[in-house]
Short mmCIF file of C-alpha atoms and ligand atoms in Angstrom, two decimals:
data_model
loop_
_atom_site.label_atom_id
_atom_site.label_comp_id
_atom_site.label_asym_id
_atom_site.label_seq_id
_atom_site.Cartn_x
_atom_site.Cartn_y
_atom_site.Cartn_z
CA MET A 25 249.31 191.15 183.18
CA LYS A 26 249.89 189.54 186.87
CA VAL A 27 246.37 189.31 188.81
CA ALA A 28 245.70 188.40 192.70
CA VAL A 29 242.22 186.97 193.61
CA ILE A 30 241.84 187.83 197.22
CA GLY A 31 239.78 185.46 199.20
CA GLY A 32 239.60 181.49 199.23
CA GLY A 33 235.91 180.97 198.48
CA GLY A 34 233.59 179.73 195.86
CA ARG A 35 233.68 183.15 194.36
CA GLU A 36 237.36 183.59 194.35
CA HIS A 37 237.66 180.09 192.99
CA THR A 38 235.41 181.41 190.34
CA LEU A 39 237.00 184.82 189.46
CA ALA A 40 240.40 182.76 189.49
CA TRP A 41 239.34 180.56 186.67
CA LYS A 42 237.70 183.11 184.43
CA LEU A 43 240.80 185.56 184.73
CA ALA A 44 243.28 182.71 184.32
CA GLN A 45 241.42 182.53 180.78
CA SER A 46 242.00 185.91 180.00
CA PRO A 47 244.46 186.52 177.38
CA SER A 48 246.06 189.57 179.04
CA VAL A 49 246.86 187.25 182.34
CA GLU A 50 250.34 185.92 182.51
CA LYS A 51 249.85 184.94 186.20
CA VAL A 52 247.22 184.49 188.45
CA TYR A 53 247.86 184.77 192.41
CA ALA A 54 245.12 183.74 195.39
CA ILE A 55 245.49 185.01 198.60
CA PRO A 56 245.47 183.15 200.66
CA GLY A 57 243.36 181.32 197.67
CA SER A 58 242.50 177.31 198.98
CA ALA A 59 243.63 173.89 198.03
CA ALA A 60 241.59 173.79 194.57
CA MET A 61 242.59 177.39 193.79
CA ALA A 62 246.08 176.27 194.05
CA GLU A 63 245.49 173.81 190.88
CA ILE A 64 244.79 177.34 188.95
CA ALA A 65 246.81 180.21 190.74
CA SER A 66 249.98 180.29 193.17
CA CYS A 67 248.61 180.63 196.96
CA VAL A 68 249.89 183.36 199.11
CA ASP A 69 249.21 182.21 202.68
CA ILE A 70 248.45 186.18 203.97
CA PRO A 71 245.07 186.31 206.12
CA LEU A 72 242.73 188.38 204.97
CA SER A 73 243.18 190.71 208.50
CA ASP A 74 246.76 191.62 207.52
CA LEU A 75 245.56 194.57 204.99
CA GLN A 76 249.58 195.85 204.95
CA GLY A 77 250.77 192.55 204.79
CA ILE A 78 249.06 192.19 201.21
CA ALA A 79 249.81 195.27 199.95
CA ASP A 80 253.49 194.85 200.91
CA TYR A 81 253.55 191.54 198.94
CA ALA A 82 251.54 193.06 195.87
CA ALA A 83 253.88 195.31 195.50
CA LYS A 84 256.90 193.51 196.13
CA GLU A 85 255.68 190.52 193.80
CA GLY A 86 255.25 193.38 190.91
CA ILE A 87 251.28 192.46 191.04
CA ASP A 88 249.30 194.51 188.17
CA MET A 89 246.18 194.39 189.72
CA LEU A 90 244.32 193.06 192.84
CA VAL A 91 240.76 191.78 192.80
CA VAL A 92 239.02 191.45 196.00
CA GLY A 93 236.44 189.08 196.53
CA PRO A 94 234.76 189.19 200.34
CA GLU A 95 232.97 192.19 201.85
CA VAL A 96 235.22 192.68 205.00
CA PRO A 97 238.84 193.60 203.37
CA LEU A 98 236.94 195.71 201.68
CA THR A 99 234.85 197.53 204.16
CA GLU A 100 238.15 197.91 206.07
CA GLY A 101 239.87 199.50 203.56
CA LEU A 102 242.02 196.92 201.77
CA THR A 103 241.66 198.98 198.27
CA ASP A 104 242.82 202.24 200.23
CA VAL A 105 245.91 200.73 201.50
CA CYS A 106 246.52 199.08 198.52
CA GLN A 107 245.80 202.27 195.96
CA ALA A 108 248.65 204.48 198.77
CA LYS A 109 251.42 201.90 197.59
CA GLY A 110 250.25 202.69 193.75
CA LEU A 111 248.56 199.27 193.25
CA ALA A 112 245.54 198.70 191.25
CA VAL A 113 242.76 197.35 192.94
CA PHE A 114 239.66 196.13 191.59
CA GLY A 115 236.59 196.95 194.54
CA PRO A 116 235.36 199.73 196.35
CA THR A 117 237.57 201.73 199.11
CA LYS A 118 236.78 201.98 202.88
CA ALA A 119 234.25 204.72 202.07
CA ALA A 120 232.18 203.46 199.12
CA ALA A 121 232.00 199.98 200.42
CA GLN A 122 230.02 201.61 203.45
CA ILE A 123 227.16 200.70 200.57
CA GLU A 124 227.48 197.38 202.04
CA GLY A 125 229.16 197.99 205.32
CA SER A 126 226.24 199.74 206.93
CA LYS A 127 222.69 199.65 205.91
CA ILE A 128 222.03 203.09 207.48
CA PHE A 129 224.52 204.63 204.84
CA ALA A 130 222.88 202.59 202.09
CA LYS A 131 219.46 203.56 203.17
CA ASN A 132 220.11 207.33 203.55
CA LEU A 133 222.02 207.30 200.07
CA MET A 134 219.18 205.82 198.57
CA HIS A 135 217.11 208.14 200.44
CA LYS A 136 218.61 211.37 199.26
CA TYR A 137 219.13 210.41 195.43
CA ASN A 138 215.47 208.71 195.66
CA VAL A 139 216.46 205.31 194.63
CA PRO A 140 213.07 203.27 195.11
CA THR A 141 213.51 200.90 198.25
CA ALA A 142 211.66 199.58 201.07
CA ALA A 143 210.39 202.56 203.77
CA TYR A 144 212.33 202.87 207.11
CA ALA A 145 213.35 204.13 210.15
CA SER A 146 216.87 203.95 211.29
CA PHE A 147 217.50 203.29 215.45
CA THR A 148 220.19 203.57 218.00
CA ASP A 149 217.49 202.96 220.62
CA GLY A 150 215.53 199.42 221.23
CA ASP A 151 212.21 201.05 222.69
CA ALA A 152 211.63 203.89 220.32
CA ALA A 153 212.65 200.98 217.44
CA LYS A 154 210.16 198.70 219.16
CA GLN A 155 207.31 201.96 219.17
CA TYR A 156 207.81 202.35 215.66
CA VAL A 157 207.21 198.37 214.96
CA HIS A 158 203.82 198.76 216.98
CA GLN A 159 202.66 202.03 215.00
CA GLN A 160 203.27 200.01 211.66
CA GLY A 161 202.43 196.43 212.31
CA ALA A 162 203.99 193.29 210.88
CA PRO A 163 204.95 191.95 208.63
CA ILE A 164 208.34 194.21 209.29
CA VAL A 165 212.03 193.58 208.61
CA ILE A 166 214.78 194.45 211.01
CA LYS A 167 218.05 194.59 210.22
CA ALA A 168 221.44 194.98 212.05
CA ASP A 169 223.12 197.99 210.55
CA GLY A 170 227.13 196.56 209.94
CA LEU A 171 227.95 193.06 208.64
CA ALA A 172 226.66 190.05 209.98
CA ALA A 173 227.90 187.46 207.41
CA GLY A 174 224.47 187.68 205.77
CA LYS A 175 222.78 186.65 209.01
CA GLY A 176 221.83 190.34 210.18
CA VAL A 177 218.03 190.20 208.82
CA VAL A 178 214.96 189.19 210.31
CA VAL A 179 211.72 189.43 208.28
CA ALA A 180 209.64 189.44 211.00
CA GLN A 181 205.96 188.05 210.50
CA SER A 182 204.55 189.18 213.90
CA GLU A 183 205.07 191.87 216.13
CA ALA A 184 206.34 189.58 218.84
CA GLU A 185 208.93 188.44 216.05
CA ALA A 186 210.12 192.03 215.39
CA VAL A 187 210.41 192.83 218.99
CA GLU A 188 212.43 189.51 219.70
CA ALA A 189 214.81 190.36 217.23
CA ILE A 190 215.37 193.95 218.39
CA ASP A 191 216.29 192.79 221.79
CA ALA A 192 218.29 190.15 220.26
CA MET A 193 220.50 192.46 218.32
CA MET A 194 220.46 195.35 220.45
CA GLU A 195 220.12 193.91 224.07
CA ASP A 196 221.70 190.31 223.67
CA HIS A 197 223.75 191.89 220.83
CA ILE A 198 224.08 188.41 218.65
CA PHE A 199 225.80 190.45 216.49
CA GLY A 200 228.22 192.44 218.48
CA ALA A 201 228.71 196.25 217.39
CA SER A 202 226.89 195.44 213.99
CA GLY A 203 223.56 195.55 215.57
CA GLY A 204 224.39 198.35 218.15
CA ARG A 205 222.10 200.60 215.11
CA ILE A 206 219.44 199.06 213.46
CA VAL A 207 217.01 199.62 210.25
CA VAL A 208 213.15 198.80 210.49
CA GLU A 209 211.76 198.52 207.34
CA GLU A 210 208.55 197.88 205.45
CA CYS A 211 208.50 194.36 204.22
CA MET A 212 208.17 194.37 200.19
CA ILE A 213 206.45 191.49 198.50
CA GLY A 214 207.50 190.00 194.92
CA GLU A 215 210.55 187.73 193.39
CA GLU A 216 213.78 188.84 194.38
CA ALA A 217 217.12 188.97 191.75
CA SER A 218 220.73 190.12 191.78
CA LEU A 219 221.95 192.40 188.92
CA LEU A 220 225.79 192.90 189.49
CA ALA A 221 227.51 196.02 187.29
CA PHE A 222 230.95 196.46 186.47
CA VAL A 223 231.29 199.91 187.69
CA ASP A 224 234.73 202.45 187.03
CA GLY A 225 233.67 205.27 189.10
CA THR A 226 231.21 206.79 186.67
CA HIS A 227 230.42 204.28 183.83
CA ILE A 228 228.26 201.38 184.72
CA VAL A 229 228.10 197.84 182.66
CA PRO A 230 225.50 195.88 183.95
CA MET A 231 226.51 191.89 183.71
CA ILE A 232 223.56 189.43 183.21
CA SER A 233 220.72 188.81 185.75
CA ALA A 234 221.17 186.22 188.29
CA GLN A 235 218.67 184.68 190.82
CA ASP A 236 219.63 183.25 194.04
CA HIS A 237 218.25 180.73 196.30
CA LYS A 238 219.12 181.77 199.84
CA ARG A 239 216.85 179.14 201.82
CA ILE A 240 218.17 175.84 202.72
CA PHE A 241 215.31 173.65 201.34
CA ASP A 242 213.22 173.59 198.51
CA HIS A 243 210.38 175.90 197.35
CA ASP A 244 212.18 178.56 199.74
CA LYS A 245 211.46 176.58 203.03
CA GLY A 246 213.99 177.05 206.04
CA PRO A 247 216.57 178.82 207.43
CA ASN A 248 218.45 181.58 205.03
CA THR A 249 221.92 180.10 204.21
CA GLY A 250 224.66 182.14 202.45
CA GLY A 251 223.03 180.85 198.96
CA MET A 252 222.08 177.46 197.76
CA GLY A 253 222.39 177.78 193.97
CA ALA A 254 221.78 180.52 191.02
CA TYR A 255 221.45 180.54 187.52
CA ALA A 256 221.45 183.09 184.88
CA PRO A 257 219.80 185.07 183.22
CA ALA A 258 216.89 185.34 185.70
CA PRO A 259 213.82 185.84 183.09
CA VAL A 260 212.05 187.70 185.97
CA LEU A 261 214.20 190.88 185.18
CA THR A 262 213.25 191.51 181.42
CA ALA A 263 215.04 193.89 179.52
CA THR A 264 212.41 196.60 180.38
CA LEU A 265 212.86 196.43 184.13
CA GLN A 266 216.64 195.97 183.66
CA GLN A 267 216.66 199.44 181.82
CA GLU A 268 214.38 200.43 184.75
CA VAL A 269 216.89 198.90 187.50
CA PHE A 270 219.65 201.18 185.30
CA ASP A 271 217.67 204.38 185.15
CA THR A 272 216.34 204.77 188.72
CA ILE A 273 218.69 202.23 191.09
CA LEU A 274 222.30 202.16 189.40
CA GLU A 275 222.40 205.21 188.00
CA PRO A 276 221.33 207.22 190.33
CA VAL A 277 223.62 205.47 193.22
CA VAL A 278 226.89 205.44 191.35
CA SER A 279 226.61 209.17 190.22
CA GLY A 280 225.02 210.00 193.69
CA MET A 281 228.43 208.30 195.32
CA ALA A 282 230.46 210.46 193.13
CA ALA A 283 228.84 213.18 193.87
CA GLU A 284 229.65 212.25 197.52
CA GLY A 285 233.03 212.43 197.04
CA MET A 286 233.49 208.33 197.19
CA PRO A 287 233.11 207.63 193.88
CA TYR A 288 231.95 203.89 193.53
CA GLN A 289 235.07 201.47 191.58
CA GLY A 290 234.26 197.78 191.22
CA CYS A 291 231.24 195.14 191.07
CA LEU A 292 228.42 196.76 192.51
CA TYR A 293 225.14 194.01 193.54
CA ALA A 294 222.11 195.10 193.50
CA GLY A 295 219.73 192.74 195.23
CA LEU A 296 216.37 193.48 193.94
CA MET A 297 212.69 192.98 194.70
CA ILE A 298 210.62 192.84 191.65
CA THR A 299 207.53 194.02 193.37
CA GLY A 300 203.88 195.28 191.94
CA GLY A 301 205.12 199.00 191.71
CA GLY A 302 208.40 197.87 190.27
CA PRO A 303 211.79 197.05 191.13
CA LYS A 304 212.93 197.83 194.57
CA VAL A 305 216.64 197.64 195.96
CA VAL A 306 216.63 194.73 198.68
CA GLU A 307 220.10 195.39 199.91
CA PHE A 308 223.51 196.99 198.20
CA ASN A 309 226.69 194.21 198.10
CA CYS A 310 230.02 196.05 197.47
CA ARG A 311 231.37 192.75 195.66
CA PHE A 312 230.34 190.13 193.74
CA GLY A 313 227.76 187.68 194.80
CA ASP A 314 228.34 183.84 196.01
CA PRO A 315 226.85 181.80 194.43
CA GLU A 316 225.81 184.20 191.69
CA THR A 317 229.35 184.64 190.58
CA GLN A 318 229.30 180.60 190.04
CA ALA A 319 226.60 181.28 187.45
CA VAL A 320 227.50 184.74 185.71
CA LEU A 321 230.88 184.85 185.33
CA PRO A 322 231.09 181.23 182.66
CA LEU A 323 228.62 183.25 180.53
CA LEU A 324 230.78 186.28 179.70
CA GLU A 325 232.54 186.84 176.66
CA GLY A 326 235.82 189.21 176.84
CA ASP A 327 238.33 189.24 179.06
CA LEU A 328 237.71 189.56 182.39
CA ALA A 329 240.89 191.06 183.24
CA GLN A 330 241.02 193.83 180.76
CA ILE A 331 237.36 195.10 181.92
CA MET A 332 238.23 195.11 185.88
CA TYR A 333 241.57 196.80 185.06
CA ALA A 334 239.55 199.47 183.14
CA CYS A 335 237.23 199.97 186.05
CA THR A 336 240.37 200.70 187.84
CA GLN A 337 241.33 203.43 185.31
CA GLY A 338 238.06 204.67 184.98
CA THR A 339 238.06 203.82 181.11
CA LEU A 340 235.29 200.84 181.10
CA ARG A 341 233.86 200.89 178.14
CA ASP A 342 230.47 198.98 177.45
CA ASP A 343 231.54 197.32 173.82
CA MET A 344 234.01 195.35 176.52
CA VAL A 345 231.51 193.49 178.10
CA GLN A 346 229.30 190.62 176.03
CA TRP A 347 227.32 187.65 177.11
CA LYS A 348 227.16 184.34 175.75
CA ASP A 349 223.58 183.51 174.40
CA ALA A 350 223.09 181.09 176.89
CA SER A 351 221.92 180.04 180.39
CA ALA A 352 224.25 179.24 183.45
CA CYS A 353 222.83 177.10 186.40
CA CYS A 354 224.83 176.71 189.52
CA VAL A 355 224.18 174.25 192.47
CA VAL A 356 225.21 174.50 195.94
CA MET A 357 226.19 170.84 197.51
CA ALA A 358 226.58 171.72 201.34
CA SER A 359 227.76 170.18 204.32
CA LYS A 360 225.91 168.09 207.19
CA GLY A 361 224.30 170.79 209.52
CA TYR A 362 224.30 173.77 207.26
CA PRO A 363 223.52 176.54 208.11
CA ALA A 364 223.32 176.04 211.91
CA SER A 365 226.78 174.38 211.83
CA SER A 366 229.05 172.59 209.19
CA HIS A 367 230.84 169.18 208.86
CA LYS A 368 235.06 169.05 208.31
CA GLY A 369 236.33 165.94 206.71
CA ASP A 370 233.89 164.19 204.73
CA VAL A 371 235.69 162.76 201.81
CA ILE A 372 234.59 163.75 198.20
CA THR A 373 234.32 161.50 195.51
CA GLY A 374 233.41 161.55 192.03
CA LEU A 375 235.22 164.82 191.10
CA ASP A 376 236.82 163.11 188.43
CA LYS A 377 233.83 161.90 187.03
CA VAL A 378 232.35 165.33 186.31
CA ASP A 379 231.49 166.09 182.41
CA THR A 380 233.96 168.51 181.14
CA ASP A 381 231.76 170.74 180.08
CA ALA A 382 230.80 171.45 183.39
CA VAL A 383 232.47 173.17 186.12
CA VAL A 384 233.03 172.59 189.71
CA PHE A 385 233.93 175.43 191.97
CA HIS A 386 235.16 174.90 195.34
CA SER A 387 233.67 176.55 198.35
CA GLY A 388 234.45 174.85 201.63
CA THR A 389 237.20 172.00 200.64
CA ALA A 390 240.55 171.12 201.75
CA SER A 391 242.96 168.49 200.57
CA LYS A 392 243.53 165.61 202.35
CA ASP A 393 245.94 162.60 201.61
CA GLY A 394 245.28 163.14 197.34
CA ALA A 395 241.57 163.62 197.88
CA TYR A 396 239.28 166.59 198.51
CA VAL A 397 237.05 166.37 201.86
CA THR A 398 234.73 168.70 203.18
CA ASP A 399 235.73 172.23 205.19
CA GLY A 400 232.91 174.28 205.45
CA GLY A 401 229.23 174.91 205.11
CA ARG A 402 229.26 175.39 201.56
CA VAL A 403 231.44 172.79 200.07
CA LEU A 404 231.01 173.05 196.02
CA GLY A 405 229.25 174.72 193.54
CA VAL A 406 228.41 172.57 190.33
CA THR A 407 227.86 175.24 187.30
CA ALA A 408 226.67 174.01 183.67
CA VAL A 409 226.07 176.07 180.60
CA ALA A 410 223.87 175.51 177.91
CA PRO A 411 221.52 177.09 175.19
CA THR A 412 218.79 176.43 177.60
CA LEU A 413 218.49 177.20 181.46
CA GLU A 414 216.06 173.72 181.08
CA GLU A 415 219.25 172.18 180.03
CA ALA A 416 221.37 173.88 182.37
CA ILE A 417 219.59 172.71 185.32
CA ALA A 418 219.58 168.93 184.10
CA LYS A 419 223.46 169.12 182.86
CA SER A 420 224.34 170.71 186.50
CA TYR A 421 221.96 168.27 188.38
CA ALA A 422 223.46 165.27 186.34
CA ASN A 423 226.67 166.07 187.04
CA ILE A 424 225.89 166.67 190.93
CA ASP A 425 225.01 162.76 190.64
CA LYS A 426 228.29 162.05 190.36
CA ILE A 427 229.88 163.46 193.49
CA HIS A 428 229.44 162.43 196.78
CA PHE A 429 229.98 163.31 200.75
CA ASP A 430 228.51 161.98 203.64
CA GLY A 431 226.05 163.94 204.76
CA GLN A 432 225.90 166.26 201.29
CA GLN A 433 222.23 168.56 201.30
CA ILE A 434 221.34 170.03 197.74
CA ARG A 435 218.20 171.72 197.07
CA HIS A 436 216.33 169.90 194.42
CA ASP A 437 214.83 173.11 192.52
CA ILE A 438 217.61 175.55 191.58
CA GLY A 439 215.92 177.35 188.79
CA ALA A 440 212.46 176.36 188.62
CA LYS A 441 211.17 179.92 188.89
CA GLY A 442 213.12 180.76 185.98
CA LEU A 443 211.48 178.13 184.11
CA ARG A 444 208.31 178.93 185.04
CA HIS A 445 208.87 182.66 183.71
CA TYR A 446 209.77 180.98 180.18
CA GLN A 447 206.71 178.63 179.80
CA GLN A 448 204.61 181.81 180.48
CA GLN A 449 206.23 183.69 178.30
P1 AMP B 14 219.38 191.00 203.06
O1 AMP B 14 221.06 190.54 203.99
O2 AMP B 14 219.56 192.20 203.08
O3 AMP B 14 219.63 190.48 201.17
O4 AMP B 14 218.31 190.33 203.33
C1 AMP B 14 218.17 188.79 203.31
C2 AMP B 14 217.11 188.69 202.72
O5 AMP B 14 215.86 189.22 204.00
C3 AMP B 14 216.79 189.17 201.34
O6 AMP B 14 217.28 188.00 200.43
C4 AMP B 14 215.36 188.88 201.48
O7 AMP B 14 214.46 187.82 201.11
C5 AMP B 14 214.84 189.30 202.73
N1 AMP B 14 214.64 190.73 203.15
C6 AMP B 14 215.50 191.85 203.18
N2 AMP B 14 214.86 192.96 203.19
C7 AMP B 14 213.35 192.94 202.66
C8 AMP B 14 212.08 193.93 202.81
N3 AMP B 14 212.56 194.90 202.90
N4 AMP B 14 211.03 193.00 202.39
C9 AMP B 14 210.94 191.75 202.14
N5 AMP B 14 212.18 190.84 202.24
C10 AMP B 14 213.41 191.24 202.71
N1 LIG B 15 224.21 185.34 197.19
C1 LIG B 15 224.22 186.45 198.09
C2 LIG B 15 225.21 187.39 198.51
O1 LIG B 15 226.10 187.26 197.99
O2 LIG B 15 225.31 187.97 199.43
#
């Protein structure tokens, strides 16, 4: 099979790395890819916004399957444009991608199919939203309806903070049209976990669970980021809870979307809060998580390309997907200023010293004069796999110690919550 990965970040580097190992894959392309992805894939410089250009290229090149990494081209309809040319695409259609593209769509779907999530109301009028905030009290959560690069959520600790967030979204338009409609929802208390699943329209095969670390500083302090590290599996999601997530969340959502005439195909990402009342949905994403992918896919046994192709054909089976009996830890190295800004051009040293049993996924690097330099907020994700989480964490940090760039930022407690669960067992 010839497979093209769409995107150029750490998630896409991981997808390309894993697909390149698939026995059924003869060649991996990346559109647009990155300098690091060029080591394992043929990079083709077509912008992600050029949906037709991507489809035309894939058809001309005889690509058997496109695997779409980021949410933006999915919500813009890349899958539909490619399918119209007879191409197989792993990733939902524009209609189905609304599960991430519109929080109101997702909330209404969950409401209709009785999926556990925070109580909510949606608004197009700021005054009505503020009145609801005063009725409900704080803490309370304000969300822009549309995509906002992971920044459209404010967990307000006071009513004043909630009102400020509503004004910023609806009056000052800090997220543009995405904030024209908002969701105000109950603040859920608990530990978060991510459960991603392969879905072929009707059949669902969950992946191994994972946990992201969204805040920039240790102990979940400081502003939200795209994710500073992840580990898998996440013991907070016990086998019993995972079954509950399957029965009460994944199954009703996938069958609900089929019933609505927009069957879901691709990776469905359920962001969960494990509350005292059971697992509830924080959000859905219509794609793989970043950096969850960097921890989850190294644990996959089986042929990723075949699994994905089966999703596109409606022929996914449970026995195609197996997991290593091991843990993985991915620690992200971010550049100076992240998440408020980022710093480009800092030379990265030590990549050649990384152990052969660890793997470095590039999120934001460029190649300059024969060396890699920083080229974004999140720069690298260093993943190690080991029999236990404790060993995976130690190995990941031992390799991080070998890598250096000016202004580098890491969290020192990736996986610590997982270790605490194992210690309590
Ligand atoms: P999202 O972009 O929807 O994943 O939200 C970003 C982060 O905000 C989540 O990872 C949670 O930590 C937090 N969050 C979102 N919704 C809620 C909620 N209803 N209750 C508590 N925390 C939330
Ligand atoms: N790790 C969170 C996300 O991919 O949205």
